[in-house]
Amino acid sequence: MLQCIFLISDSGEVMLEKQLTGHRVDRSICAWFWEHALSQGDSSKGITFLACSQVEMPPLMAIEFLCRVADVLSDYLGGLNEDLIKDNFIIVYEVFEPTLVLVITNQFLVNVEHDFLFERATASCVPWRTTDTKYANNEVYVDLVEEMDAIINRDGVLVKCEIYGEVQVNSHLSGLPDLTLSFANPSVLDDVRFHPCVRFRPWESDQILSFVPPDGQFKLMSYRVRKLKSTPIYVKPQLTSDAGACRISLLVGIRNDPGKIIDSITVEFQLPPCVLSAELSSNHGTVNILSSKKCSWSIGRIPKDKTPSMSGTLVLETGLERLHVFPTFVVGFRIMGIALSGVKIDKLDIKNLPNKPYKGFRALTHAGEFEVRS
Amino acid sequence: MAPPAQSHRSPSPSQPSGKSEVSDLKSQLRQFAGSRAPGVDDSKRELFKKVISFMTIGIDMSSVFGEMVMCSVTPDIVLKKMCYLYVGNYAKVNPDLALLTINFLQRDCKDEDPMIRGLALRSLCSLRVANLVEYLVGPLGSGLKDNNSYVRTVAVMGVLKLYHISASTCVDADFPSVLKHLLLNDPDTQVVANCLSALQEIWSSEATNSEEASRDRETLLSKPVVYYLLNRIKEFSEWAQCLVLELVSKYVPSDSSEIFDIMNLLEDRLQHANGAVVLATTKLFLQLTLSMTDVHQQVYERIKAPLLTLVSSGSPEQSYAVLSHLHLLVMRAPFIFASDYKHFYCQYNEPSYVKKLKLEMLTAVANESNTYEIVTELCEYAANVDIPIARESIRAVGKIALQQYDVNAIVDRLLQFLEMEKDYVTAEVLVLVKDLLRKYPQWSHDCIAVVGNISSKNIQEPKAKAALIWMLGEYSQDMQDAPYILESVIENWDDEHSAEVRLHLLTAVMKCFFKRPPETQKALGAALAAGIADFHQDVHDRALFYYRLLQHNVTVAEHVVNPPKQAVSVFADTQSSEVKDRIFDEFNSLSVVYQKPSYMFTDKEHRGPFEFSDELGNLSIGTESADTGVPGHRVEANDKDLLLSTSEKEETRVPTNSGAYSAPSYDSALVSIAAPQPQSDLLSINTLAPVIASQSGFAIDDLLGLGVSETPAPAPAPSPPPLKLNPKAALEPSMFQQKWRQLPISLSQEYSMSPQGVGALTTPQVLLQHMQNNSIQCIASGGQSPNFKFFFFAQKAEESSTFLVECKISTANSKAEIKIKADDQSASQEFSSLFQSALSKFGSP
């Protein structure tokens, strides 16, 4: 199993070393790893978690574990960066301590609990929940968070469009509450995955989520919805080359009004290396060109009276008549108040609670990997 | 606790300037030591934190040891934890403190609070001080019997730690059998899970020298244990579930209803939030159904969606690990994923290693219905900013063309790439066009017209230049300028740095000469002269060879250099099918991510033949072939034959296969049948063997051979020919392991070694080499002077009957103790003398 875990800063410095077994792993392995990672063009930002093993093991067991540790740490420290880790050295060390030899400690891993560090093993029939939780105000929030991935090809055809969504719950409920959540249209979900607290049978028979929630924030379920027919906005690039220069124009507008405001619209693209210089301007929002030839156009909301457009000229390398390598436009947006997949929560029932809790629902869709090729 | 990081760029501002602060802390701690005032624990916590933070930045805090221990006489868990962290750090480096620490921890192991008992026990076991193990046995023994499950959980892991520090102490205290009892009886699943992992580790390494341990290890895979664990699977933590699923994937169910029961029970595991559980379940399902073609295919359909979801959720690292597994499945059964091709479209922001996998999958799933879309998509990548990916995608287009779907349109597209006038694009396309022409010579006219327009001066890459020159030579009759282009390239012979290009140039100019002699003669002369004067050995040799060939007879030379060619039907695969099967058997492990079987990247000491893994893949196939009796239906190796391993698919295509190649999978077949059943069954199946052979008549000579060798011969056998061993015998470690378990010892002897032999045996390796020269292969070795231990095997030259040998050599008294197990026991005496004579020659010049 895992023999050693290293934490490496974004400059390649080993910040922490945790040997898990008697057989020490030499720290020099980090330098080797770092060199290799850099050569792969992996510009890692933030902290890198590196686990070493000399034996075969299920890869996801290690990766899931490291991700979980990172989540726990970032939750506990309120972020994850070099300074935070250096300031909280003991805590970070101690996080690895209960996981000695085998990565198995229920209380530590099943759910992020703020007191995990000095956790007390409590006898409870539900392993992810302590029995003695008490709140003056009982409240539970359910968020539908969706990410839209789309590819629009050179001819403007939507070749792929799907949504990855999560049901995130933030629960502050006393005792051992029993919740039932149902969707208005569960049939649109293509594939689902559940938090261990979800009972399988009710979902099998009636597509109902029945569960005793862990305390605090957790991911109840994730799902995928395939084969969506359209995107909320369109992005139309046009590039025409002539005699060593290329005219570029880009139009952005609403294709399918979701009924809610679309905001934080951005378009980013990387100019090909053969472009010497670029001059870009827009009738709405701001356009930036970084020295790495990365361009970003932040639009925000689409105004009512006009269609945002950006245009400009790219000067090509000498000797190059036409542009052969075309940029891909990566689009960002956010829509509050709606889940674009069409998934709707029907109702949430709570049993086993003395007084009526407050229930809150929200939905949010944002662009995931949304790209338009030219 | 590991020594803390020393390399701090900016030490924290609270770092003490000198000794005075340490002594300050010391006196403050002393002050609080006896105090029971309210709030004193909080002040202690602050001080403890300081001590530990100093410790982690490398300041020697051992001087406050006494005060720390005194202060931690308290029920406060936080203080206890910090104190354990502290004492654990210093006990290892400071033997004087170690004994003090042990006293302190032993006392806490008897505390009222189970949490403290557990923590103390954990810290005690983590000390890893070898000469103090005797102090561990007592607390561990009572920890295992503790009425609190947390303490038991810790104690079980403690046993494993003890085992690693001192295996004999652990075994002598009879801890393994206590764990076995807990495994089957403890109400707490965490204890059960820890027992399972501890026992697996202990018994696996004990199994090398104890028959009993290896039998014990077998019991983990027995039906009662497996069922007991499966029935409680939902109570286990997600990590423990992975452990159980991994164990169950090695279990061999007795019939198909058992398989269905297991799959029904575990189906919801595919929807678990933890990807590791999903993947472990996937592996189990695939392994269970290997012998059931239809169900196996349904399993693919069932696991498709969860795996695709896993790819799109989670961190890039998680997706990559899942994608690698998906890649493996797609390569095995592309038709099942044909409708999901859009999932393998590359996203702009993805790292190139992800794109590369996806491109391979897109190539694999292309069929009549989706080729157009896939090729369109790939062509968009050709204009990608990422040049390596642009190259890969052009290659992918070419590969799809070679798969025969819609070649016409694809060739057009490839030729369009040339209009992009990008060097790397042109280079890739040239190489592909060359391959295409080798497979589809009928396209030559279209391609040649376009390729002819490319100036060789614009092409720098050796591979592309070689491809262009090959085409010039091969199709010189259709290309007007061919001799002149070649001539101009030859004029610049000295500027041509790549030997590959020069070699191609020689051949091309020869071919051109045979077709258009008057125009080429001059160029040929120049090329041969330059070639013979070339400093590169191969180029020189080829030029000389051509020259002499031409001198000898021009017609013969033409037959040699430019014979009529057959179109290539299938290009060779880069990875052998055996390797692919091996990787599939190791599903849900790092081999899949690295695309290499584990023996290629793990150390020998970390796997060896005694690793706890059996290749079930081969086993179940074997059972199937015996059940049906007629493997003839496999001749139509269509795509749906998922159940066949790739290597078998190949075999069926080649009806006459030599024995050496197919040996491993088929002799495993028989052994596996023997495994779960008593001896009588073995016999009945053996009598079946000739029947199978007569019906199928291909590729199972070995099966027959093995079967006959075990059958008691009814007629008196003629005197056997002298035993000859196969010098290239091969045996999988797991097969060795399996056979070693199943076969009885047929011979056990002791030889004395010659003094020269003893003298030469400094490391195990020297003997291995020697025995290998005598056609006896080593599969594992170990030990240090004076005691060595080896496992050897050998195979008969004519048939795949195997001999297994355990050989213990003690150089102290010059003795070699050997145990021989053999498929063909009648030959073991003869083998023994062969072995002895080989051994006696060791060391002699």
mmCIF file of N, CA, C and O in Angstrom, chain A residues 13 18 54 56-58 60 64 68 82 93-94 97 101-104 109 117 119 153-154 159-160 162 164 191-194 200 224 270 324-326 369 371 373, chain B residues 1 4 7 9 81 115 190 197 238-239 268 271-275 305-306 309-310 312-313 318 342-343 346-348 377 380 383 420 588-591 598 606:
data_model
loop_
_atom_site.group_PDB
_atom_site.id
_atom_site.type_symbol
_atom_site.label_atom_id
_atom_site.label_comp_id
_atom_site.label_asym_id
_atom_site.label_seq_id
_atom_site.Cartn_x
_atom_site.Cartn_y
_atom_site.Cartn_z
ATOM 1 N N GLU A 13 9.225 22.634 -4.171
ATOM 2 C CA GLU A 13 9.876 22.407 -2.885
ATOM 3 C C GLU A 13 9.066 21.391 -2.066
ATOM 4 O O GLU A 13 7.837 21.460 -2.030
ATOM 5 N N LYS A 18 5.692 12.420 4.840
ATOM 6 C CA LYS A 18 5.088 11.564 5.855
ATOM 7 C C LYS A 18 5.331 10.117 5.477
ATOM 8 O O LYS A 18 4.767 9.622 4.498
ATOM 9 N N GLN A 54 5.546 0.809 -3.560
ATOM 10 C CA GLN A 54 6.454 -0.090 -4.255
ATOM 11 C C GLN A 54 5.710 -1.292 -4.800
ATOM 12 O O GLN A 54 6.270 -2.102 -5.509
ATOM 13 N N GLU A 56 1.979 -3.124 -6.388
ATOM 14 C CA GLU A 56 0.783 -2.864 -7.172
ATOM 15 C C GLU A 56 -0.365 -2.506 -6.247
ATOM 16 O O GLU A 56 -0.515 -3.086 -5.179
ATOM 17 N N MET A 57 -1.182 -1.571 -6.671
ATOM 18 C CA MET A 57 -2.369 -1.266 -5.887
ATOM 19 C C MET A 57 -3.399 -0.626 -6.795
ATOM 20 O O MET A 57 -3.070 -0.136 -7.867
ATOM 21 N N PRO A 58 -4.659 -0.635 -6.377
ATOM 22 C CA PRO A 58 -5.673 0.022 -7.198
ATOM 23 C C PRO A 58 -5.376 1.514 -7.283
ATOM 24 O O PRO A 58 -5.259 2.171 -6.243
ATOM 25 N N LEU A 60 -7.065 4.094 -8.168
ATOM 26 C CA LEU A 60 -8.061 5.045 -7.669
ATOM 27 C C LEU A 60 -8.101 5.073 -6.154
ATOM 28 O O LEU A 60 -8.483 6.060 -5.555
ATOM 29 N N GLU A 64 -8.145 8.662 -4.902
ATOM 30 C CA GLU A 64 -9.328 9.090 -4.139
ATOM 31 C C GLU A 64 -8.920 9.492 -2.730
ATOM 32 O O GLU A 64 -9.420 10.461 -2.173
ATOM 33 N N ARG A 68 -9.288 13.073 -1.016
ATOM 34 C CA ARG A 68 -10.046 13.241 0.222
ATOM 35 C C ARG A 68 -9.215 13.995 1.251
ATOM 36 O O ARG A 68 -9.707 14.900 1.925
ATOM 37 N N GLU A 82 0.618 27.253 0.132
ATOM 38 C CA GLU A 82 1.884 27.076 0.816
ATOM 39 C C GLU A 82 1.877 27.715 2.210
ATOM 40 O O GLU A 82 2.277 27.099 3.193
ATOM 41 N N TYR A 93 0.370 17.492 9.762
ATOM 42 C CA TYR A 93 1.016 16.232 10.135
ATOM 43 C C TYR A 93 0.006 15.285 10.755
ATOM 44 O O TYR A 93 -0.066 14.114 10.434
ATOM 45 N N GLU A 94 -0.752 15.831 11.648
ATOM 46 C CA GLU A 94 -1.674 15.001 12.413
ATOM 47 C C GLU A 94 -2.763 14.394 11.531
ATOM 48 O O GLU A 94 -3.256 13.311 11.790
ATOM 49 N N GLU A 97 -1.724 11.162 10.482
ATOM 50 C CA GLU A 97 -1.423 10.217 11.552
ATOM 51 C C GLU A 97 -2.476 9.098 11.705
ATOM 52 O O GLU A 97 -2.111 7.939 11.777
ATOM 53 N N VAL A 101 -0.439 3.085 8.047
ATOM 54 C CA VAL A 101 -0.421 1.754 7.447
ATOM 55 C C VAL A 101 -1.541 1.534 6.451
ATOM 56 O O VAL A 101 -1.328 1.272 5.299
ATOM 57 N N LEU A 102 -2.760 1.646 6.875
ATOM 58 C CA LEU A 102 -3.850 1.439 5.935
ATOM 59 C C LEU A 102 -4.700 2.685 5.945
ATOM 60 O O LEU A 102 -4.822 3.358 6.942
ATOM 61 N N VAL A 103 -5.257 2.930 4.811
ATOM 62 C CA VAL A 103 -6.012 4.167 4.694
ATOM 63 C C VAL A 103 -7.425 3.983 5.210
ATOM 64 O O VAL A 103 -8.374 4.299 4.521
ATOM 65 N N ILE A 104 -7.552 3.454 6.366
ATOM 66 C CA ILE A 104 -8.903 3.160 6.830
ATOM 67 C C ILE A 104 -9.164 3.798 8.182
ATOM 68 O O ILE A 104 -8.639 3.374 9.192
ATOM 69 N N LEU A 109 -12.540 9.682 7.400
ATOM 70 C CA LEU A 109 -12.668 9.769 5.960
ATOM 71 C C LEU A 109 -14.072 9.898 5.425
ATOM 72 O O LEU A 109 -14.271 10.443 4.351
ATOM 73 N N LEU A 117 -9.954 16.101 13.759
ATOM 74 C CA LEU A 117 -8.579 16.031 14.200
ATOM 75 C C LEU A 117 -8.473 15.335 15.543
ATOM 76 O O LEU A 117 -7.600 14.530 15.779
ATOM 77 N N GLU A 119 -10.876 13.506 16.902
ATOM 78 C CA GLU A 119 -12.165 12.821 16.847
ATOM 79 C C GLU A 119 -12.315 11.829 17.990
ATOM 80 O O GLU A 119 -11.357 11.260 18.495
ATOM 81 N N ASN A 153 -18.257 22.551 -33.488
ATOM 82 C CA ASN A 153 -17.150 22.362 -34.420
ATOM 83 C C ASN A 153 -17.020 23.512 -35.412
ATOM 84 O O ASN A 153 -17.757 24.505 -35.341
ATOM 85 N N ARG A 154 -16.092 23.345 -36.316
ATOM 86 C CA ARG A 154 -15.737 24.413 -37.243
ATOM 87 C C ARG A 154 -16.933 24.878 -38.075
ATOM 88 O O ARG A 154 -17.016 26.028 -38.465
ATOM 89 N N VAL A 159 -21.513 19.310 -31.722
ATOM 90 C CA VAL A 159 -21.208 17.879 -31.846
ATOM 91 C C VAL A 159 -21.381 17.135 -30.533
ATOM 92 O O VAL A 159 -21.623 15.941 -30.522
ATOM 93 N N LYS A 160 -21.256 17.854 -29.450
ATOM 94 C CA LYS A 160 -21.397 17.144 -28.177
ATOM 95 C C LYS A 160 -21.909 18.138 -27.148
ATOM 96 O O LYS A 160 -21.455 19.281 -27.112
ATOM 97 N N GLU A 162 -23.303 17.827 -23.044
ATOM 98 C CA GLU A 162 -23.854 17.078 -21.924
ATOM 99 C C GLU A 162 -23.619 17.811 -20.628
ATOM 100 O O GLU A 162 -22.843 18.769 -20.557
ATOM 101 N N TYR A 164 -22.916 17.565 -16.460
ATOM 102 C CA TYR A 164 -22.548 16.822 -15.265
ATOM 103 C C TYR A 164 -23.095 17.604 -14.080
ATOM 104 O O TYR A 164 -22.832 18.803 -13.954
ATOM 105 N N ASP A 191 -26.948 8.677 -15.683
ATOM 106 C CA ASP A 191 -26.150 7.817 -14.817
ATOM 107 C C ASP A 191 -25.999 8.538 -13.488
ATOM 108 O O ASP A 191 -25.822 9.743 -13.454
ATOM 109 N N VAL A 192 -26.089 7.795 -12.404
ATOM 110 C CA VAL A 192 -26.067 8.447 -11.094
ATOM 111 C C VAL A 192 -25.070 7.773 -10.169
ATOM 112 O O VAL A 192 -24.801 6.589 -10.285
ATOM 113 N N ARG A 193 -24.547 8.561 -9.251
ATOM 114 C CA ARG A 193 -23.688 8.002 -8.204
ATOM 115 C C ARG A 193 -24.081 8.634 -6.876
ATOM 116 O O ARG A 193 -24.416 9.814 -6.823
ATOM 117 N N PHE A 194 -24.010 7.848 -5.808
ATOM 118 C CA PHE A 194 -24.544 8.311 -4.534
ATOM 119 C C PHE A 194 -23.521 8.352 -3.421
ATOM 120 O O PHE A 194 -22.588 7.559 -3.383
ATOM 121 N N PHE A 200 -30.310 2.243 -1.337
ATOM 122 C CA PHE A 200 -30.353 1.867 -2.742
ATOM 123 C C PHE A 200 -31.752 1.459 -3.210
ATOM 124 O O PHE A 200 -32.193 1.818 -4.295
ATOM 125 N N ARG A 224 -25.300 12.472 -14.654
ATOM 126 C CA ARG A 224 -24.916 12.927 -15.970
ATOM 127 C C ARG A 224 -26.157 12.936 -16.839
ATOM 128 O O ARG A 224 -26.991 12.031 -16.757
ATOM 129 N N GLN A 270 -6.385 31.106 -27.226
ATOM 130 C CA GLN A 270 -4.935 31.196 -27.344
ATOM 131 C C GLN A 270 -4.608 31.449 -28.807
ATOM 132 O O GLN A 270 -5.027 30.696 -29.681
ATOM 133 N N HIS A 324 -3.159 28.676 -40.732
ATOM 134 C CA HIS A 324 -3.497 27.256 -40.866
ATOM 135 C C HIS A 324 -3.898 26.620 -39.554
ATOM 136 O O HIS A 324 -4.527 25.593 -39.516
ATOM 137 N N VAL A 325 -3.446 27.244 -38.485
ATOM 138 C CA VAL A 325 -3.768 26.700 -37.165
ATOM 139 C C VAL A 325 -4.753 27.664 -36.521
ATOM 140 O O VAL A 325 -4.464 28.838 -36.376
ATOM 141 N N PHE A 326 -5.920 27.126 -36.168
ATOM 142 C CA PHE A 326 -6.978 28.024 -35.720
ATOM 143 C C PHE A 326 -7.183 27.938 -34.217
ATOM 144 O O PHE A 326 -7.064 26.864 -33.624
ATOM 145 N N GLU A 369 -16.504 22.468 -19.710
ATOM 146 C CA GLU A 369 -15.624 22.526 -20.880
ATOM 147 C C GLU A 369 -16.509 22.902 -22.065
ATOM 148 O O GLU A 369 -17.090 22.038 -22.711
ATOM 149 N N GLU A 371 -16.474 24.610 -25.570
ATOM 150 C CA GLU A 371 -15.519 25.150 -26.531
ATOM 151 C C GLU A 371 -16.096 25.270 -27.935
ATOM 152 O O GLU A 371 -16.923 24.466 -28.361
ATOM 153 N N ARG A 373 -14.829 25.778 -31.819
ATOM 154 C CA ARG A 373 -13.643 25.752 -32.678
ATOM 155 C C ARG A 373 -13.847 26.648 -33.898
ATOM 156 O O ARG A 373 -14.969 26.874 -34.320
ATOM 157 N N MET B 1 6.710 9.215 13.531
ATOM 158 C CA MET B 1 6.670 10.495 12.803
ATOM 159 C C MET B 1 7.985 10.718 12.089
ATOM 160 O O MET B 1 9.053 10.504 12.636
ATOM 161 N N PRO B 4 10.962 16.091 10.390
ATOM 162 C CA PRO B 4 10.254 17.155 9.684
ATOM 163 C C PRO B 4 11.103 17.785 8.593
ATOM 164 O O PRO B 4 12.315 17.606 8.555
ATOM 165 N N SER B 7 14.046 22.153 5.152
ATOM 166 C CA SER B 7 14.367 23.235 4.228
ATOM 167 C C SER B 7 13.317 24.339 4.254
ATOM 168 O O SER B 7 12.523 24.454 3.341
ATOM 169 N N ARG B 9 12.310 28.042 3.908
ATOM 170 C CA ARG B 9 12.883 29.279 3.387
ATOM 171 C C ARG B 9 12.706 30.378 4.418
ATOM 172 O O ARG B 9 13.598 31.124 4.727
ATOM 173 N N LYS B 81 -2.732 13.267 22.598
ATOM 174 C CA LYS B 81 -2.315 13.085 21.202
ATOM 175 C C LYS B 81 -1.019 13.806 20.933
ATOM 176 O O LYS B 81 -0.115 13.264 20.293
ATOM 177 N N MET B 115 -10.503 5.525 24.152
ATOM 178 C CA MET B 115 -9.820 6.345 23.162
ATOM 179 C C MET B 115 -8.336 6.451 23.510
ATOM 180 O O MET B 115 -7.466 6.322 22.642
ATOM 181 N N GLN B 190 -14.909 -2.594 10.929
ATOM 182 C CA GLN B 190 -13.575 -2.024 10.765
ATOM 183 C C GLN B 190 -12.519 -2.992 11.298
ATOM 184 O O GLN B 190 -11.450 -3.137 10.723
ATOM 185 N N SER B 197 -6.856 -7.368 6.021
ATOM 186 C CA SER B 197 -5.657 -6.873 5.348
ATOM 187 C C SER B 197 -4.403 -7.338 6.077
ATOM 188 O O SER B 197 -3.400 -7.664 5.448
ATOM 189 N N GLU B 238 -15.773 2.567 2.829
ATOM 190 C CA GLU B 238 -15.540 2.469 1.390
ATOM 191 C C GLU B 238 -14.178 1.850 1.054
ATOM 192 O O GLU B 238 -14.038 1.110 0.095
ATOM 193 N N TRP B 239 -13.169 2.149 1.878
ATOM 194 C CA TRP B 239 -11.833 1.608 1.595
ATOM 195 C C TRP B 239 -11.815 0.107 1.869
ATOM 196 O O TRP B 239 -11.209 -0.653 1.128
ATOM 197 N N ASP B 268 -25.329 -2.430 -6.846
ATOM 198 C CA ASP B 268 -25.413 -1.027 -6.421
ATOM 199 C C ASP B 268 -24.050 -0.434 -6.086
ATOM 200 O O ASP B 268 -23.914 0.779 -5.980
ATOM 201 N N GLN B 271 -22.741 2.335 -8.200
ATOM 202 C CA GLN B 271 -23.204 3.715 -8.067
ATOM 203 C C GLN B 271 -22.626 4.389 -6.841
ATOM 204 O O GLN B 271 -23.125 5.405 -6.387
ATOM 205 N N HIS B 272 -21.592 3.806 -6.313
ATOM 206 C CA HIS B 272 -20.971 4.385 -5.123
ATOM 207 C C HIS B 272 -20.222 5.664 -5.495
ATOM 208 O O HIS B 272 -19.685 5.773 -6.586
ATOM 209 N N ALA B 273 -20.224 6.612 -4.558
ATOM 210 C CA ALA B 273 -19.567 7.885 -4.846
ATOM 211 C C ALA B 273 -18.057 7.733 -4.963
ATOM 212 O O ALA B 273 -17.401 8.528 -5.619
ATOM 213 N N ASN B 274 -17.512 6.707 -4.331
ATOM 214 C CA ASN B 274 -16.063 6.526 -4.371
ATOM 215 C C ASN B 274 -15.665 5.734 -5.615
ATOM 216 O O ASN B 274 -16.053 4.580 -5.797
ATOM 217 N N GLY B 275 -14.876 6.361 -6.457
ATOM 218 C CA GLY B 275 -14.479 5.729 -7.713
ATOM 219 C C GLY B 275 -13.719 4.430 -7.507
ATOM 220 O O GLY B 275 -13.804 3.516 -8.328
ATOM 221 N N ALA B 305 -21.681 3.148 -18.482
ATOM 222 C CA ALA B 305 -22.159 4.440 -17.984
ATOM 223 C C ALA B 305 -21.422 4.881 -16.716
ATOM 224 O O ALA B 305 -20.941 6.018 -16.666
ATOM 225 N N PRO B 306 -21.314 4.027 -15.686
ATOM 226 C CA PRO B 306 -20.592 4.489 -14.493
ATOM 227 C C PRO B 306 -19.161 4.927 -14.795
ATOM 228 O O PRO B 306 -18.704 5.940 -14.262
ATOM 229 N N THR B 309 -19.170 8.307 -16.480
ATOM 230 C CA THR B 309 -19.456 9.373 -15.523
ATOM 231 C C THR B 309 -18.229 9.670 -14.674
ATOM 232 O O THR B 309 -17.905 10.829 -14.416
ATOM 233 N N LEU B 310 -17.572 8.611 -14.245
ATOM 234 C CA LEU B 310 -16.365 8.804 -13.427
ATOM 235 C C LEU B 310 -15.337 9.641 -14.168
ATOM 236 O O LEU B 310 -14.645 10.457 -13.570
ATOM 237 N N SER B 312 -15.915 11.977 -16.290
ATOM 238 C CA SER B 312 -16.254 13.398 -16.399
ATOM 239 C C SER B 312 -16.357 14.083 -15.044
ATOM 240 O O SER B 312 -16.489 15.291 -14.981
ATOM 241 N N SER B 313 -16.301 13.327 -13.952
ATOM 242 C CA SER B 313 -16.320 13.989 -12.645
ATOM 243 C C SER B 313 -14.941 13.869 -12.018
ATOM 244 O O SER B 313 -14.088 13.145 -12.489
ATOM 245 N N GLN B 318 -8.006 11.596 -11.163
ATOM 246 C CA GLN B 318 -9.004 10.540 -11.102
ATOM 247 C C GLN B 318 -9.476 10.174 -12.504
ATOM 248 O O GLN B 318 -9.530 9.004 -12.861
ATOM 249 N N LYS B 342 -18.537 9.923 -28.998
ATOM 250 C CA LYS B 342 -18.427 11.354 -28.673
ATOM 251 C C LYS B 342 -17.783 11.591 -27.313
ATOM 252 O O LYS B 342 -17.264 12.666 -27.049
ATOM 253 N N HIS B 343 -17.853 10.584 -26.445
ATOM 254 C CA HIS B 343 -17.205 10.737 -25.145
ATOM 255 C C HIS B 343 -15.702 10.811 -25.282
ATOM 256 O O HIS B 343 -15.011 11.241 -24.364
ATOM 257 N N CYS B 346 -11.762 15.045 -27.899
ATOM 258 C CA CYS B 346 -10.820 15.744 -27.039
ATOM 259 C C CYS B 346 -11.309 17.153 -26.743
ATOM 260 O O CYS B 346 -11.797 17.841 -27.636
ATOM 261 N N GLN B 347 -11.140 17.550 -25.500
ATOM 262 C CA GLN B 347 -11.444 18.921 -25.143
ATOM 263 C C GLN B 347 -10.160 19.726 -25.236
ATOM 264 O O GLN B 347 -9.080 19.225 -24.939
ATOM 265 N N TYR B 348 -10.338 20.985 -25.585
ATOM 266 C CA TYR B 348 -9.193 21.847 -25.822
ATOM 267 C C TYR B 348 -8.243 21.906 -24.624
ATOM 268 O O TYR B 348 -7.028 21.848 -24.780
ATOM 269 N N GLU B 377 -13.940 14.934 -36.943
ATOM 270 C CA GLU B 377 -13.448 15.443 -35.667
ATOM 271 C C GLU B 377 -11.914 15.426 -35.645
ATOM 272 O O GLU B 377 -11.275 16.410 -35.272
ATOM 273 N N GLU B 380 -10.209 18.145 -37.406
ATOM 274 C CA GLU B 380 -10.152 19.438 -36.726
ATOM 275 C C GLU B 380 -8.933 19.511 -35.814
ATOM 276 O O GLU B 380 -8.343 20.565 -35.636
ATOM 277 N N ALA B 383 -5.475 20.808 -37.110
ATOM 278 C CA ALA B 383 -5.152 22.233 -37.080
ATOM 279 C C ALA B 383 -4.996 22.714 -35.649
ATOM 280 O O ALA B 383 -5.198 23.873 -35.336
ATOM 281 N N MET B 420 -2.105 22.080 -46.375
ATOM 282 C CA MET B 420 -1.861 22.970 -45.242
ATOM 283 C C MET B 420 -0.445 23.523 -45.262
ATOM 284 O O MET B 420 -0.153 24.521 -44.602
ATOM 285 N N ASN B 588 -7.693 -2.822 -12.622
ATOM 286 C CA ASN B 588 -7.746 -2.083 -11.362
ATOM 287 C C ASN B 588 -6.409 -2.128 -10.627
ATOM 288 O O ASN B 588 -6.347 -2.369 -9.426
ATOM 289 N N SER B 589 -5.346 -1.922 -11.373
ATOM 290 C CA SER B 589 -4.057 -1.765 -10.719
ATOM 291 C C SER B 589 -3.257 -0.783 -11.564
ATOM 292 O O SER B 589 -3.719 -0.329 -12.608
ATOM 293 N N LEU B 590 -2.075 -0.465 -11.106
ATOM 294 C CA LEU B 590 -1.287 0.535 -11.811
ATOM 295 C C LEU B 590 -0.832 0.056 -13.183
ATOM 296 O O LEU B 590 -0.523 0.862 -14.045
ATOM 297 N N SER B 591 -0.791 -1.255 -13.386
ATOM 298 C CA SER B 591 -0.372 -1.746 -14.709
ATOM 299 C C SER B 591 -1.214 -1.129 -15.808
ATOM 300 O O SER B 591 -0.722 -0.851 -16.891
ATOM 301 N N SER B 598 2.647 -5.665 -14.452
ATOM 302 C CA SER B 598 3.321 -5.159 -13.252
ATOM 303 C C SER B 598 4.759 -5.651 -13.145
ATOM 304 O O SER B 598 5.588 -4.989 -12.555
ATOM 305 N N HIS B 606 9.160 -7.336 -4.498
ATOM 306 C CA HIS B 606 7.814 -6.900 -4.149
ATOM 307 C C HIS B 606 6.732 -7.662 -4.886
ATOM 308 O O HIS B 606 5.573 -7.334 -4.802
#
